Tab-separated table of C-alpha atoms in Angstrom:
chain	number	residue	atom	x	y	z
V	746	UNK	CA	83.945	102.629	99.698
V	747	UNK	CA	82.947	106.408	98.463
V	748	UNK	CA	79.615	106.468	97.346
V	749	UNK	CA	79.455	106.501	93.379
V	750	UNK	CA	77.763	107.392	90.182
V	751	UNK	CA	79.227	106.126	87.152
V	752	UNK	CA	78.188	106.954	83.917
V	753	UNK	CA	80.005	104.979	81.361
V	754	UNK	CA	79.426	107.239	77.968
V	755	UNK	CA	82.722	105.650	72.387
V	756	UNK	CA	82.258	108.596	70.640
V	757	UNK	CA	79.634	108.753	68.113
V	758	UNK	CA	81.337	108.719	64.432
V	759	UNK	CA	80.604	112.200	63.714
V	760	UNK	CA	81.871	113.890	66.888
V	761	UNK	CA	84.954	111.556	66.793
V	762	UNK	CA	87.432	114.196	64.960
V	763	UNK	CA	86.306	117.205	67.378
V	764	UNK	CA	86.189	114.934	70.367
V	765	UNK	CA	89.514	113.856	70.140
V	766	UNK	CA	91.018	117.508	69.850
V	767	UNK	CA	88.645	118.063	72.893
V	768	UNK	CA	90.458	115.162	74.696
V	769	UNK	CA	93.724	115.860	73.483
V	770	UNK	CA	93.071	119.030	75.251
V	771	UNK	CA	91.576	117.595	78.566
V	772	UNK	CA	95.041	115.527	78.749
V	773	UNK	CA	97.222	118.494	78.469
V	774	UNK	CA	95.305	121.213	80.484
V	775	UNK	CA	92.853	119.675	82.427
V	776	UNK	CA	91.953	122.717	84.638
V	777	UNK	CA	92.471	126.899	83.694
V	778	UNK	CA	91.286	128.766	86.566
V	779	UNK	CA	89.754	131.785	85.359
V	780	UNK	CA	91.455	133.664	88.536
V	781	UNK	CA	93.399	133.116	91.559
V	782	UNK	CA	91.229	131.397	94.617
V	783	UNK	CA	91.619	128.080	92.593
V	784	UNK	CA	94.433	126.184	92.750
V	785	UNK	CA	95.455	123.375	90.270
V	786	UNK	CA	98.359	120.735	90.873
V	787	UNK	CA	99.051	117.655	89.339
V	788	UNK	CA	99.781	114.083	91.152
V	789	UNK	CA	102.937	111.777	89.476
V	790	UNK	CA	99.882	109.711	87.944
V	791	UNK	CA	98.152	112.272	86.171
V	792	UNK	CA	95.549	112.674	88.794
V	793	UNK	CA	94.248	116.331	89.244
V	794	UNK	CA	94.249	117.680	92.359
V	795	UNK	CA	91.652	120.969	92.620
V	796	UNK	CA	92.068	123.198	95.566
V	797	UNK	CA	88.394	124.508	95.606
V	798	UNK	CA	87.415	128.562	96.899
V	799	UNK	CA	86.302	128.733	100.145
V	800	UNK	CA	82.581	128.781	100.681
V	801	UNK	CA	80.063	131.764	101.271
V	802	UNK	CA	77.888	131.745	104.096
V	803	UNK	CA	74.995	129.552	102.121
V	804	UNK	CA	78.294	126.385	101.897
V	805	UNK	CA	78.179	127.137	97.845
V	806	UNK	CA	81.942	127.237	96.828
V	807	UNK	CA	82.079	129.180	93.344
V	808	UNK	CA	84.487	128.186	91.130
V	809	UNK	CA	85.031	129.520	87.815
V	810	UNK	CA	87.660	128.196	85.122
V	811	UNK	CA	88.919	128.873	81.267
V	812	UNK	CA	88.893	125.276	81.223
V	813	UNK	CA	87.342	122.303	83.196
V	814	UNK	CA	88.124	118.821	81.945
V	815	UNK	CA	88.597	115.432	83.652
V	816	UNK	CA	91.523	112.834	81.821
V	817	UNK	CA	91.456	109.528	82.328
V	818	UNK	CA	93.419	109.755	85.808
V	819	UNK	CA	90.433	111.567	87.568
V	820	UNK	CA	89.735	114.838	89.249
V	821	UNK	CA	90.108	115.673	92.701
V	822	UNK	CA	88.110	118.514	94.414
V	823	UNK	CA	89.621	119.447	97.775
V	824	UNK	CA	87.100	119.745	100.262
V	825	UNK	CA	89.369	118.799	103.190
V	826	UNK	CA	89.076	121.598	106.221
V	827	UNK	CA	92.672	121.523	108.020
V	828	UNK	CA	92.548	120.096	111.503
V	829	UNK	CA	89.868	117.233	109.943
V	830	UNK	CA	91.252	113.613	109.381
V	831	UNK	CA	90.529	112.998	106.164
V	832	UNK	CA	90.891	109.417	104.137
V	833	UNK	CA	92.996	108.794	101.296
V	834	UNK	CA	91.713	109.735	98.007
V	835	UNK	CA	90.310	106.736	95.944
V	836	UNK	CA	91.782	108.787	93.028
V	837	UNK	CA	95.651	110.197	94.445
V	838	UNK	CA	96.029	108.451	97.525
V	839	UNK	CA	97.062	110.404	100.424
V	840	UNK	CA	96.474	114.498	100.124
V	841	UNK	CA	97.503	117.241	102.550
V	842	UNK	CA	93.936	119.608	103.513
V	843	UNK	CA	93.053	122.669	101.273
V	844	UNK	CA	94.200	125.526	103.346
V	845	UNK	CA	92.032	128.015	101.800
V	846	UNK	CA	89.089	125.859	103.864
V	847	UNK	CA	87.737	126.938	107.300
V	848	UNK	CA	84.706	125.356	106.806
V	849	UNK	CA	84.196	122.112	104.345
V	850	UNK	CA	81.760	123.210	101.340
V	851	UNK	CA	78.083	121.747	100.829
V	852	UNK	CA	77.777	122.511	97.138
V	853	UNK	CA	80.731	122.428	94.567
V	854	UNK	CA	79.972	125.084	91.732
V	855	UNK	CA	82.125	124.219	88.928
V	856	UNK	CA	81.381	127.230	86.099
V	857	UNK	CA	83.207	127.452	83.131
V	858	UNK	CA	83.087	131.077	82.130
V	859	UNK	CA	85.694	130.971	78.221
V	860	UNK	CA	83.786	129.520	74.833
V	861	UNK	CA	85.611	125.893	75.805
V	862	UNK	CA	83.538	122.427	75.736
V	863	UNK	CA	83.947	120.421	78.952
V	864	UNK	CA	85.081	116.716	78.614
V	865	UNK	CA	84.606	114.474	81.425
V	866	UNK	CA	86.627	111.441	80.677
V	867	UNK	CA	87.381	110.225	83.899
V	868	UNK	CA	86.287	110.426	87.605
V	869	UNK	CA	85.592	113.443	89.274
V	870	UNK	CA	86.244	112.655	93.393
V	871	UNK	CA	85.445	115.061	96.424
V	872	UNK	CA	87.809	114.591	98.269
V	873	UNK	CA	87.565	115.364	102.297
V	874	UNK	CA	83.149	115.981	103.546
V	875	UNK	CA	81.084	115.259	101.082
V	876	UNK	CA	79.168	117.859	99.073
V	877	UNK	CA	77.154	118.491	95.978
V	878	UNK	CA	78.923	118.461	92.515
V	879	UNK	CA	77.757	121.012	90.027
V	880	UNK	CA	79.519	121.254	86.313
V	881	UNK	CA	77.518	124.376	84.433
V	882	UNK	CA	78.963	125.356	80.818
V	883	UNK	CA	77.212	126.918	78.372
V	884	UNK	CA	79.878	125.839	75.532
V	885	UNK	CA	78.571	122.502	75.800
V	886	UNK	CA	79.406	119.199	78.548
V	887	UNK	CA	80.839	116.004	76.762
V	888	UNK	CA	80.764	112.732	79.637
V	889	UNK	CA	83.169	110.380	78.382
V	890	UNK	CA	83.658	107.575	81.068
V	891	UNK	CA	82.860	109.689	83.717
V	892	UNK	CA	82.062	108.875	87.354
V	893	UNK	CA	81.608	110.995	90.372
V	894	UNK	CA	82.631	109.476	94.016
V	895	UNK	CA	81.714	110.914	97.407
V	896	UNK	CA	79.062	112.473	96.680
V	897	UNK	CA	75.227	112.092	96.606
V	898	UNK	CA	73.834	114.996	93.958
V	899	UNK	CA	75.861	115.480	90.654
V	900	UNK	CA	73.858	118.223	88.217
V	901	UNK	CA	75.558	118.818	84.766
V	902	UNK	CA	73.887	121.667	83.284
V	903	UNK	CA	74.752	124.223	80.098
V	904	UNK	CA	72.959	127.255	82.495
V	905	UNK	CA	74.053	129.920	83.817
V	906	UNK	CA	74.018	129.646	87.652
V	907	UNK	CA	71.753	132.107	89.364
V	908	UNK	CA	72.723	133.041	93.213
V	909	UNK	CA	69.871	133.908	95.647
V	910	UNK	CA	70.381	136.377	97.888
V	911	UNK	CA	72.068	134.707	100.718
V	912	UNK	CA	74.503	133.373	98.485
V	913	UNK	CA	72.883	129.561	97.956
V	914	UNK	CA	72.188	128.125	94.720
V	915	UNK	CA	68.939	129.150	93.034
V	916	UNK	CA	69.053	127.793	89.957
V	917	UNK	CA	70.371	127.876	86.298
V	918	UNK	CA	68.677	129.991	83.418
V	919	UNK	CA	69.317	127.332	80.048
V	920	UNK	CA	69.244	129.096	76.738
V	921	UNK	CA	71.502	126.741	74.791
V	922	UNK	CA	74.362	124.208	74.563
V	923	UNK	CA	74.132	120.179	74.832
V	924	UNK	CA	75.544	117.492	76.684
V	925	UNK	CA	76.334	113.914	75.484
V	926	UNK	CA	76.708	110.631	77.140
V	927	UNK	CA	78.951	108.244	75.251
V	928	UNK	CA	80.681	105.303	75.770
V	929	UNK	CA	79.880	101.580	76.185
V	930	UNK	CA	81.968	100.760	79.938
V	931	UNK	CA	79.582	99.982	82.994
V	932	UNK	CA	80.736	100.801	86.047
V	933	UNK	CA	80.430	98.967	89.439
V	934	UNK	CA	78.064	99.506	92.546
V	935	UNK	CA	76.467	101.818	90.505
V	936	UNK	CA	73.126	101.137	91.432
V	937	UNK	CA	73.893	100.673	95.238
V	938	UNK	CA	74.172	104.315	96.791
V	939	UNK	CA	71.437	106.862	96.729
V	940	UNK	CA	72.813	109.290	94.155
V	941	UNK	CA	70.716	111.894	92.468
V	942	UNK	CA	71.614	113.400	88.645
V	943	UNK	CA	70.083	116.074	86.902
V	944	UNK	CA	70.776	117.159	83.607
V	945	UNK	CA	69.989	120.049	82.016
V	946	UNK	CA	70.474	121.527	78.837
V	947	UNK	CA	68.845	123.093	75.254
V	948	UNK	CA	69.520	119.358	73.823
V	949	UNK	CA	70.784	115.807	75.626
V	950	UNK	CA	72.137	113.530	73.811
V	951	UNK	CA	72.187	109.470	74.296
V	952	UNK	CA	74.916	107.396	73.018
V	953	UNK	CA	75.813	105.263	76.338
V	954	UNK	CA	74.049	104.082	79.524
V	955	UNK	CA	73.491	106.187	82.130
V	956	UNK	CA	73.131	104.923	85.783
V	957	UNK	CA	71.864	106.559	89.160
V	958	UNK	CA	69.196	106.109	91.119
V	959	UNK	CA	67.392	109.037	90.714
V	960	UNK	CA	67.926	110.782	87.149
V	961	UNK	CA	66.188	113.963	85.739
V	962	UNK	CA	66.647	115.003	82.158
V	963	UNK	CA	65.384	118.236	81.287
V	964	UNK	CA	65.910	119.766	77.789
V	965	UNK	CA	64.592	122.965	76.372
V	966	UNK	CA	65.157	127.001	76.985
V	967	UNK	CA	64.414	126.816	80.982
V	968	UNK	CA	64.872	127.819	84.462
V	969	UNK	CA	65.513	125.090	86.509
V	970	UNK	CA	65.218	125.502	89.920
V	971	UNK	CA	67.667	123.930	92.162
V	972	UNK	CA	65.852	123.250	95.279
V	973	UNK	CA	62.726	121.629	93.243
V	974	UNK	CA	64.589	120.179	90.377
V	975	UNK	CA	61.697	121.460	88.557
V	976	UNK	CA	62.148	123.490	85.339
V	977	UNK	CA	59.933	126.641	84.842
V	978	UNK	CA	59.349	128.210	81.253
V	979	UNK	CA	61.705	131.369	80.993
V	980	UNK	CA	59.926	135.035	79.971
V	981	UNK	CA	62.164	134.714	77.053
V	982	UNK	CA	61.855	131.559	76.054
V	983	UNK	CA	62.393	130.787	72.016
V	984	UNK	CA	59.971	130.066	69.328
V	985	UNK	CA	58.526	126.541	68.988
V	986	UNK	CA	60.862	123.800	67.558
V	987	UNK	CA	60.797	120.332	66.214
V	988	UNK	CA	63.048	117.366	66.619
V	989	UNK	CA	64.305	115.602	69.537
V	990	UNK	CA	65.565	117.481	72.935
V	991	UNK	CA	66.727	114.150	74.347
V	992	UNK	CA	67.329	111.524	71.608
V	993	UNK	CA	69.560	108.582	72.001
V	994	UNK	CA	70.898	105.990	69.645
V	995	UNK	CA	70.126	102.398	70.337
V	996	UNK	CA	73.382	102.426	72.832
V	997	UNK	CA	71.994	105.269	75.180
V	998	UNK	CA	70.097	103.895	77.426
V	999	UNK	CA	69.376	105.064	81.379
V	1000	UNK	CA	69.091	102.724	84.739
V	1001	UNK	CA	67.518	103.878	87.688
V	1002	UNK	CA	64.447	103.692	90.282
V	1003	UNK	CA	63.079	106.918	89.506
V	1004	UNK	CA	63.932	108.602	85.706
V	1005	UNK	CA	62.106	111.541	84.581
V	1006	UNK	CA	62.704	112.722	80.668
V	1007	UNK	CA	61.203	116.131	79.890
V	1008	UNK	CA	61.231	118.535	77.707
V	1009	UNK	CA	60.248	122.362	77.562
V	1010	UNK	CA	60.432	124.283	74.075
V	1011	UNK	CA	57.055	123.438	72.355
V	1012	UNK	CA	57.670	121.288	69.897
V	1013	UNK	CA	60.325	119.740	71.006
V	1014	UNK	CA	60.256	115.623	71.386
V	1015	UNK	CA	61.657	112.920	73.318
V	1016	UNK	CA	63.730	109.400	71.049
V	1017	UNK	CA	64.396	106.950	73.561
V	1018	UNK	CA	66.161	103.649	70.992
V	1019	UNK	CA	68.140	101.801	73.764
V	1020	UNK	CA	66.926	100.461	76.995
V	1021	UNK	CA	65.644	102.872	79.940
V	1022	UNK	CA	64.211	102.277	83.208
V	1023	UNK	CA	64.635	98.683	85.378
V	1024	UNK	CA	62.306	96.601	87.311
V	1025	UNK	CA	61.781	98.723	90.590
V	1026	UNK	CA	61.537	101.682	88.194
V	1027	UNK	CA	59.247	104.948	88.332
V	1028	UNK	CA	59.412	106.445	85.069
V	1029	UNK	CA	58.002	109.568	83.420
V	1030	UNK	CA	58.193	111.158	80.124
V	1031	UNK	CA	56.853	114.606	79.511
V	1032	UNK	CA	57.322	115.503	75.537
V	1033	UNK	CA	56.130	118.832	74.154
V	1034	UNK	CA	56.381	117.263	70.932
V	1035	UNK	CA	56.726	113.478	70.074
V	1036	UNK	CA	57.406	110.239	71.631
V	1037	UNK	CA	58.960	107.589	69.910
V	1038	UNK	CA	59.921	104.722	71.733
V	1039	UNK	CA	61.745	101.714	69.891
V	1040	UNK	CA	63.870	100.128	72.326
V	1041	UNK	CA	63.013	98.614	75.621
V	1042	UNK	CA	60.896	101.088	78.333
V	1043	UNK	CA	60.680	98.761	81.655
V	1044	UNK	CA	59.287	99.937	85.268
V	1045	UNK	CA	57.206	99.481	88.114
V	1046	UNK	CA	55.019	102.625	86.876
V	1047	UNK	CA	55.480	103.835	83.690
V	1048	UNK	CA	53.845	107.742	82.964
V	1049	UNK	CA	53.703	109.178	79.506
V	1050	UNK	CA	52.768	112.857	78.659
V	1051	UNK	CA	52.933	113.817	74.780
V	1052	UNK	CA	51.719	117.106	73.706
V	1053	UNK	CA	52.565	115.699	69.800
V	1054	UNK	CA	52.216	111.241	68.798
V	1055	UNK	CA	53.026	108.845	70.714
V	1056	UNK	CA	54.418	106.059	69.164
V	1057	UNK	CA	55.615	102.315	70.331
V	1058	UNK	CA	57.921	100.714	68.018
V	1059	UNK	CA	59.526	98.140	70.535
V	1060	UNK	CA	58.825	96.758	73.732
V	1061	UNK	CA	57.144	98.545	76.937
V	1062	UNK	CA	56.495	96.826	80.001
V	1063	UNK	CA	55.282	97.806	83.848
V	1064	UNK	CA	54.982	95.828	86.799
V	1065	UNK	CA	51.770	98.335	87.596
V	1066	UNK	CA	50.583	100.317	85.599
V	1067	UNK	CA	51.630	102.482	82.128
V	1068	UNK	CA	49.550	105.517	81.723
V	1069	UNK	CA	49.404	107.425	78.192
V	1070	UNK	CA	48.026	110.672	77.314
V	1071	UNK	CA	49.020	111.940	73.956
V	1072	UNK	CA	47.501	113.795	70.756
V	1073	UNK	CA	47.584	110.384	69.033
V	1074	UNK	CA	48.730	106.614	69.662
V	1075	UNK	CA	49.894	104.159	67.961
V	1076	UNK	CA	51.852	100.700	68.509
V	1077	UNK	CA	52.952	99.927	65.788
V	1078	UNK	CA	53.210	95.942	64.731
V	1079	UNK	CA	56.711	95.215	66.026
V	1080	UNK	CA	55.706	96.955	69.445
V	1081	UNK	CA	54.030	95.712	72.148
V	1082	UNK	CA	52.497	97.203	75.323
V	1083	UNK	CA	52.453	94.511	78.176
V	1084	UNK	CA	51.270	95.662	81.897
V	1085	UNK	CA	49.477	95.187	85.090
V	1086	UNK	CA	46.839	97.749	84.049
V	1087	UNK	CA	46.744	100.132	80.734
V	1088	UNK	CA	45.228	103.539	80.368
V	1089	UNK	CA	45.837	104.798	76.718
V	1090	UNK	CA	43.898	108.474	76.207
V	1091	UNK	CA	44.299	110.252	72.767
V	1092	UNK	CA	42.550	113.364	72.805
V	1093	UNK	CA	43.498	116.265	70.549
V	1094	UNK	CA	42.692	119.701	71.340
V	1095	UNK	CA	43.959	121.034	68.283
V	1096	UNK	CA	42.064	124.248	66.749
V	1097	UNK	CA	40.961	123.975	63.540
V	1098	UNK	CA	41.091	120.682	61.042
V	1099	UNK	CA	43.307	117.938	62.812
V	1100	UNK	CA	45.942	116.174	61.581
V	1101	UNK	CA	46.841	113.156	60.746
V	1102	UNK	CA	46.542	110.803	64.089
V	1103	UNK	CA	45.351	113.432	66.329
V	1104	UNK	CA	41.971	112.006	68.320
V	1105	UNK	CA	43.604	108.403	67.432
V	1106	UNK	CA	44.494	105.748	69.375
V	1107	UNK	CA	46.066	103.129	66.794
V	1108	UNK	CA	46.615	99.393	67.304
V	1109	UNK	CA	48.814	97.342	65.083
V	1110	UNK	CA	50.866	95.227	67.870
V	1111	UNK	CA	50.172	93.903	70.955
V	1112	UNK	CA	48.308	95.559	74.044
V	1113	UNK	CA	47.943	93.183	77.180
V	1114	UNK	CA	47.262	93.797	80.657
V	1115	UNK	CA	46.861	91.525	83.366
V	1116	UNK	CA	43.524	93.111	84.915
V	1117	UNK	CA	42.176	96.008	82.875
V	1118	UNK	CA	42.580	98.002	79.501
V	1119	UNK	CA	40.812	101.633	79.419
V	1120	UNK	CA	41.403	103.494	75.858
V	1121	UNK	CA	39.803	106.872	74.970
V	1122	UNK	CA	39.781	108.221	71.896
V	1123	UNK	CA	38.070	111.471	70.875
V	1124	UNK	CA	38.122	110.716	67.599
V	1125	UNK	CA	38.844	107.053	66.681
V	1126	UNK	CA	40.256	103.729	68.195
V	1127	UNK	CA	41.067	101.427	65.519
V	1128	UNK	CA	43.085	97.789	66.635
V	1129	UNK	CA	43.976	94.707	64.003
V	1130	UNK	CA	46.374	93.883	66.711
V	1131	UNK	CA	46.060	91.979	70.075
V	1132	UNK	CA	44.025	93.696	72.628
V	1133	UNK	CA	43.499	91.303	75.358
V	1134	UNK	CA	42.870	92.061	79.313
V	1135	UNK	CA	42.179	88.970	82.216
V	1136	UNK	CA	39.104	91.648	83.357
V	1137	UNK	CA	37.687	93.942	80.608
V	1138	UNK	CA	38.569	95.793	77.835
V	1139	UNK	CA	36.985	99.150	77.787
V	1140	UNK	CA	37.070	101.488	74.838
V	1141	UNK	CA	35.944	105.009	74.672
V	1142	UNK	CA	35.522	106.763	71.282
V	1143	UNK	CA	32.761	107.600	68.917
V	1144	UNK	CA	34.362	104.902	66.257
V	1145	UNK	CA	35.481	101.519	66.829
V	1146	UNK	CA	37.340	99.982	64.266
V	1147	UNK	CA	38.526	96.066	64.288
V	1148	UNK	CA	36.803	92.984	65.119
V	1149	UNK	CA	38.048	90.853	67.932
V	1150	UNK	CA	36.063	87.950	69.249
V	1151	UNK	CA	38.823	87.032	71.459
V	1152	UNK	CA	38.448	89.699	73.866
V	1153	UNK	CA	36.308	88.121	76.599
V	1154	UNK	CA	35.066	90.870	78.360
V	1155	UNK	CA	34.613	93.994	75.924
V	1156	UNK	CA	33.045	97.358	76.495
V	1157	UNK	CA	32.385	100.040	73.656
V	1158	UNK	CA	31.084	103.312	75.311
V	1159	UNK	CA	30.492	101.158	78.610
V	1160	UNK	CA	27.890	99.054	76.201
V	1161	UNK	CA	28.992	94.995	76.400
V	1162	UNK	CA	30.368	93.691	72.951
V	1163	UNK	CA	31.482	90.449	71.965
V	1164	UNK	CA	33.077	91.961	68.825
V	1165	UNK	CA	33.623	95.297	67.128
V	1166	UNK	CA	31.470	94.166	64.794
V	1167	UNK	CA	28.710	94.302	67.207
V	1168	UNK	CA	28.941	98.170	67.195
C-alpha cells in the first residue's frame, strides 16, 4: 500500500454556489498547462494522468498550469523514469513511464500561474519514485476530499515559489489568498505513515478534519522557508489586522502527533471550535492576536503563545503538561483545563493604560492538574472556579481574588494560604 495522507474536507453554505462552478470546472478541465513540457491525458475512468517536466539539477520539477484541479477520479503525477519497473497506479492501474524523465524527480512543484482557484476533490497520486508534492496558487486552494498517496511531504501554499540558486526550493513569499478544508469523509490508514503537511497561506480556513502526522499551519503575509518550515516576517509585510488567520467551524478539526498553528500579521488570531490534536500529540499555538478555544484541544504537551487573550471555552486536556503565556486568561465556566502539570502566565507589556484583561489570569471553570498549578499574573488572578492540584497550587500576582479552602496546598507569592481570604 502507497503511503497516504487523506484529508477529508461539505462545502460551507456560503461558498456552496462558487464551489460548485469551481467543481463543475475541475470535472471538465482538470489540468491547463500553461506551456508545453506538461502533458495532460485522460484514463477511460476519468483519472488524470500528468506527465510532469523533467527535473533541474536540485530534483525540483517545475510545473506551471492555467488550471490545476483534482475530480473525483484522482490525479496522477508521472514520476516514472523509463527503464524503471514501476507498480500499477492505485489511481489508473497500469501506466507506460513519462518519457520526458531521465532521472525520477524529488520535489513536485505544482504552480498555478492564471487568476483560477484550485479544487482538490479527489486524490492526487505520484505515480513511479516517490517525491515531494507541492500545490502553490495565489488565487486561492479549495481541498475537497482530497488525499495524496506515495508520498511523504505534501505543502499547499498561496506563495509564490522562490528558487535558490542551484535550482532547489527555497521557499514561498505569502502575500494573500486562502485555503479551505471541507468535508466530513475520513479516510483510512491515515494516521499510519509518516507524512508531513504544511500549509501556508494569508488565511486557513477549517470546515473538516485534517489528518497527518506532522501538520504546520501558518497564516499571515510571510516567507516560509522550505528547508525549516519556519515562516520569517517579510520586509513588506502589511499593517496589523484583526480576526482569525486560521479559524474553523465546529467540523474542522486536525489529528496528528505533532500540530503547530501559527500566525504572523500582528493582530491576527487563531479559532480552533472542533477537535485538534490526539493522545500522543505535541501541540503548539502561536497567535499574534487571540486564542479562543471552544472545542476539544487534547495532547501529550500542549504549548500556547498569545500575543492578544487567551480564552478556554471548552475542554483542554494534556497527558504532560499545557503551558500558557498570553496578555490575559480566562476559562470561562463551561471550560475546563485538566493536566499533568499547568503553567498559566498573563503578563501584559502593553504601553500606556491596559485594557480590559491584560495582566489577568481569570478563573470561572475548572483548572486541575495532577501534580502542580503555577499562575502568574502581573496584574490580577481572580478564580470562583475549581483550582485544585494533588501537590500545590502556586499563584503569583500582586492581587488574589477568590476564596478556596479546598485547595490543600496553596501558595500566594510563595507565602502558605489556606484560603484567599488569608491574603
Amino acid at each position: 500500500m502507497p503511503s497516504s495522507l487523506f484529508i477529508p474536507v461539505s462545502i460551507p453554505p456560503l461558498l456552496a454556489i462558487g464551489g460548485l462552478l469551481a467543481f463543475t470546472t475541475a470535472v471538465a478541465q482538470p489540468v491547463l498547462p500553461a506551456h508545453g513540457v506538461v502533458s495532460v491525458q485522460r484514463t477511460p475512468g476519468g483519472a488524470t494522468i500528468v506527465g510532469i517536466a523533467p527535473p533541474n539539477a536540485a530534483g525540483v520539477s517545475h510545473n506551471q498550469y492555467r488550471a490545476f484541479h483534482v475530480n473525483a477520479a484522482g490525479l496522477v503525477l508521472n514520476n516514472a523514469v523509463p527503464g524503471h519497473t514501476a507498480q500499477a497506479s492505485a489511481l489508473a492501474g497500469a501506466l507506460p513511464a513519462n518519457p520526458e524523465l531521465k532521472r525520477a524527480a524529488e520535489v513536485i512543484l505544482n504552480e498555478v500561474v492564471s487568476p483560477d482557484r484550485s479544487v482538490l476533490a479527489g486524490a492526487t497520486e505520484v505515480y513511479g519514485a516517490r517525491a515531494d508534492v507541492v500545490v502553490a496558487n495565489p488565487y486561492g486552494i479549495t481541498c475537497h476530499d482530497c488525499a495524496f498517496l506515495n508520498t511523504d511531504r505534501v505543502t499547499l501554499t498561496t506563495g509564490i515559489p522562490q528558487l535558490d540558486g542551484r535550482g532547489a526550493l527555497a521557499g514561498f513569499d505569502v502575500t494573500d489568498g486562502e485555503v479551505l478544508f471541507s468535508g466530513v469523509r475520513a479516510g483510512p490508514n491515515s494516521m499510519t505513515s509518516p507524512m508531513t503537511l504544511d500549509v501556508a497561506a494569508r488565511r486557513i480556513m477549517l470546515d473538516g478534519k485534517v489528518y497527518a502526522r506532522d501538520v504546520a499551519l501558518i497564516a499571515g503575509v510571510q516567507r516560509l522557508d522550505y528547508r525549516a518550515r519556519q515562516p520569517f516576517a517579510k520586509p513588506d509585510a502589511g499593517q496589523a489586522t484583526s480576526g482569525y488567520g486560521i479559524d474553523s467551524t465546529t467540523l474542522g478539526g486536525m489529528y496528528g502527533e505533532r500540530i503547530r498553528l501559527i500566525t504572523t500579521d500582528v493582530g491576527s488570531g487563531v479559532r480552533t471550535r472542533g477537535t485538534v490534536g490526539g493522545w500522543h500529540a505535541d501541540v503548539a499555538v502561536q497567535s499574534k492576536g487571540h486564542y479562543i478555544q471552544s472545542g476539544l484541544l487534547w495532547g501529550r504537551r500542549l504549548d500556547i503563545a498569545s500575543e492578544g487573550m487567551t480564552q478556554f471555552e471548552g475542554r483542554v486536556m494534556a497527558g504532560d503538561v499545557l503551558q500558557v503565556k498570553a496578555r490575559g486568561i480566562l476559562v470561562d465556566r463551561h471550560g475546563s483545563a485538566w493536566a499533568n502539570s499547568i503553567e498559566l502566565a498573563a503578563v501584559s507589556r502593553r504601553a500606556g493604560l491596559p485594557l480590559f484583561g491584560d495582566g489577568i489570569v481569570l478563573n470561572l471553570g475548572d483548572i486541575v492538574a495532577r501534580t502542580r498549578i503555577r499562575m502568574e499574573a502581573n496584574v490580577m488572578a481572580y478564580t470562583s472556579g475549581r483550582l485544585f492540584a494533588f501537590d500545590d497550587v502556586r499563584i503569583y500576582a500582586p492581587r488574589v481574588v477568590g476564596d478556596h479552602s479546598r485547595i490543600p496546598r496553596l501558595f500566594v507569592n510563595d507565602v502558605p494560604a489556606a484560603t484567599f481570604s488569608d491574603i
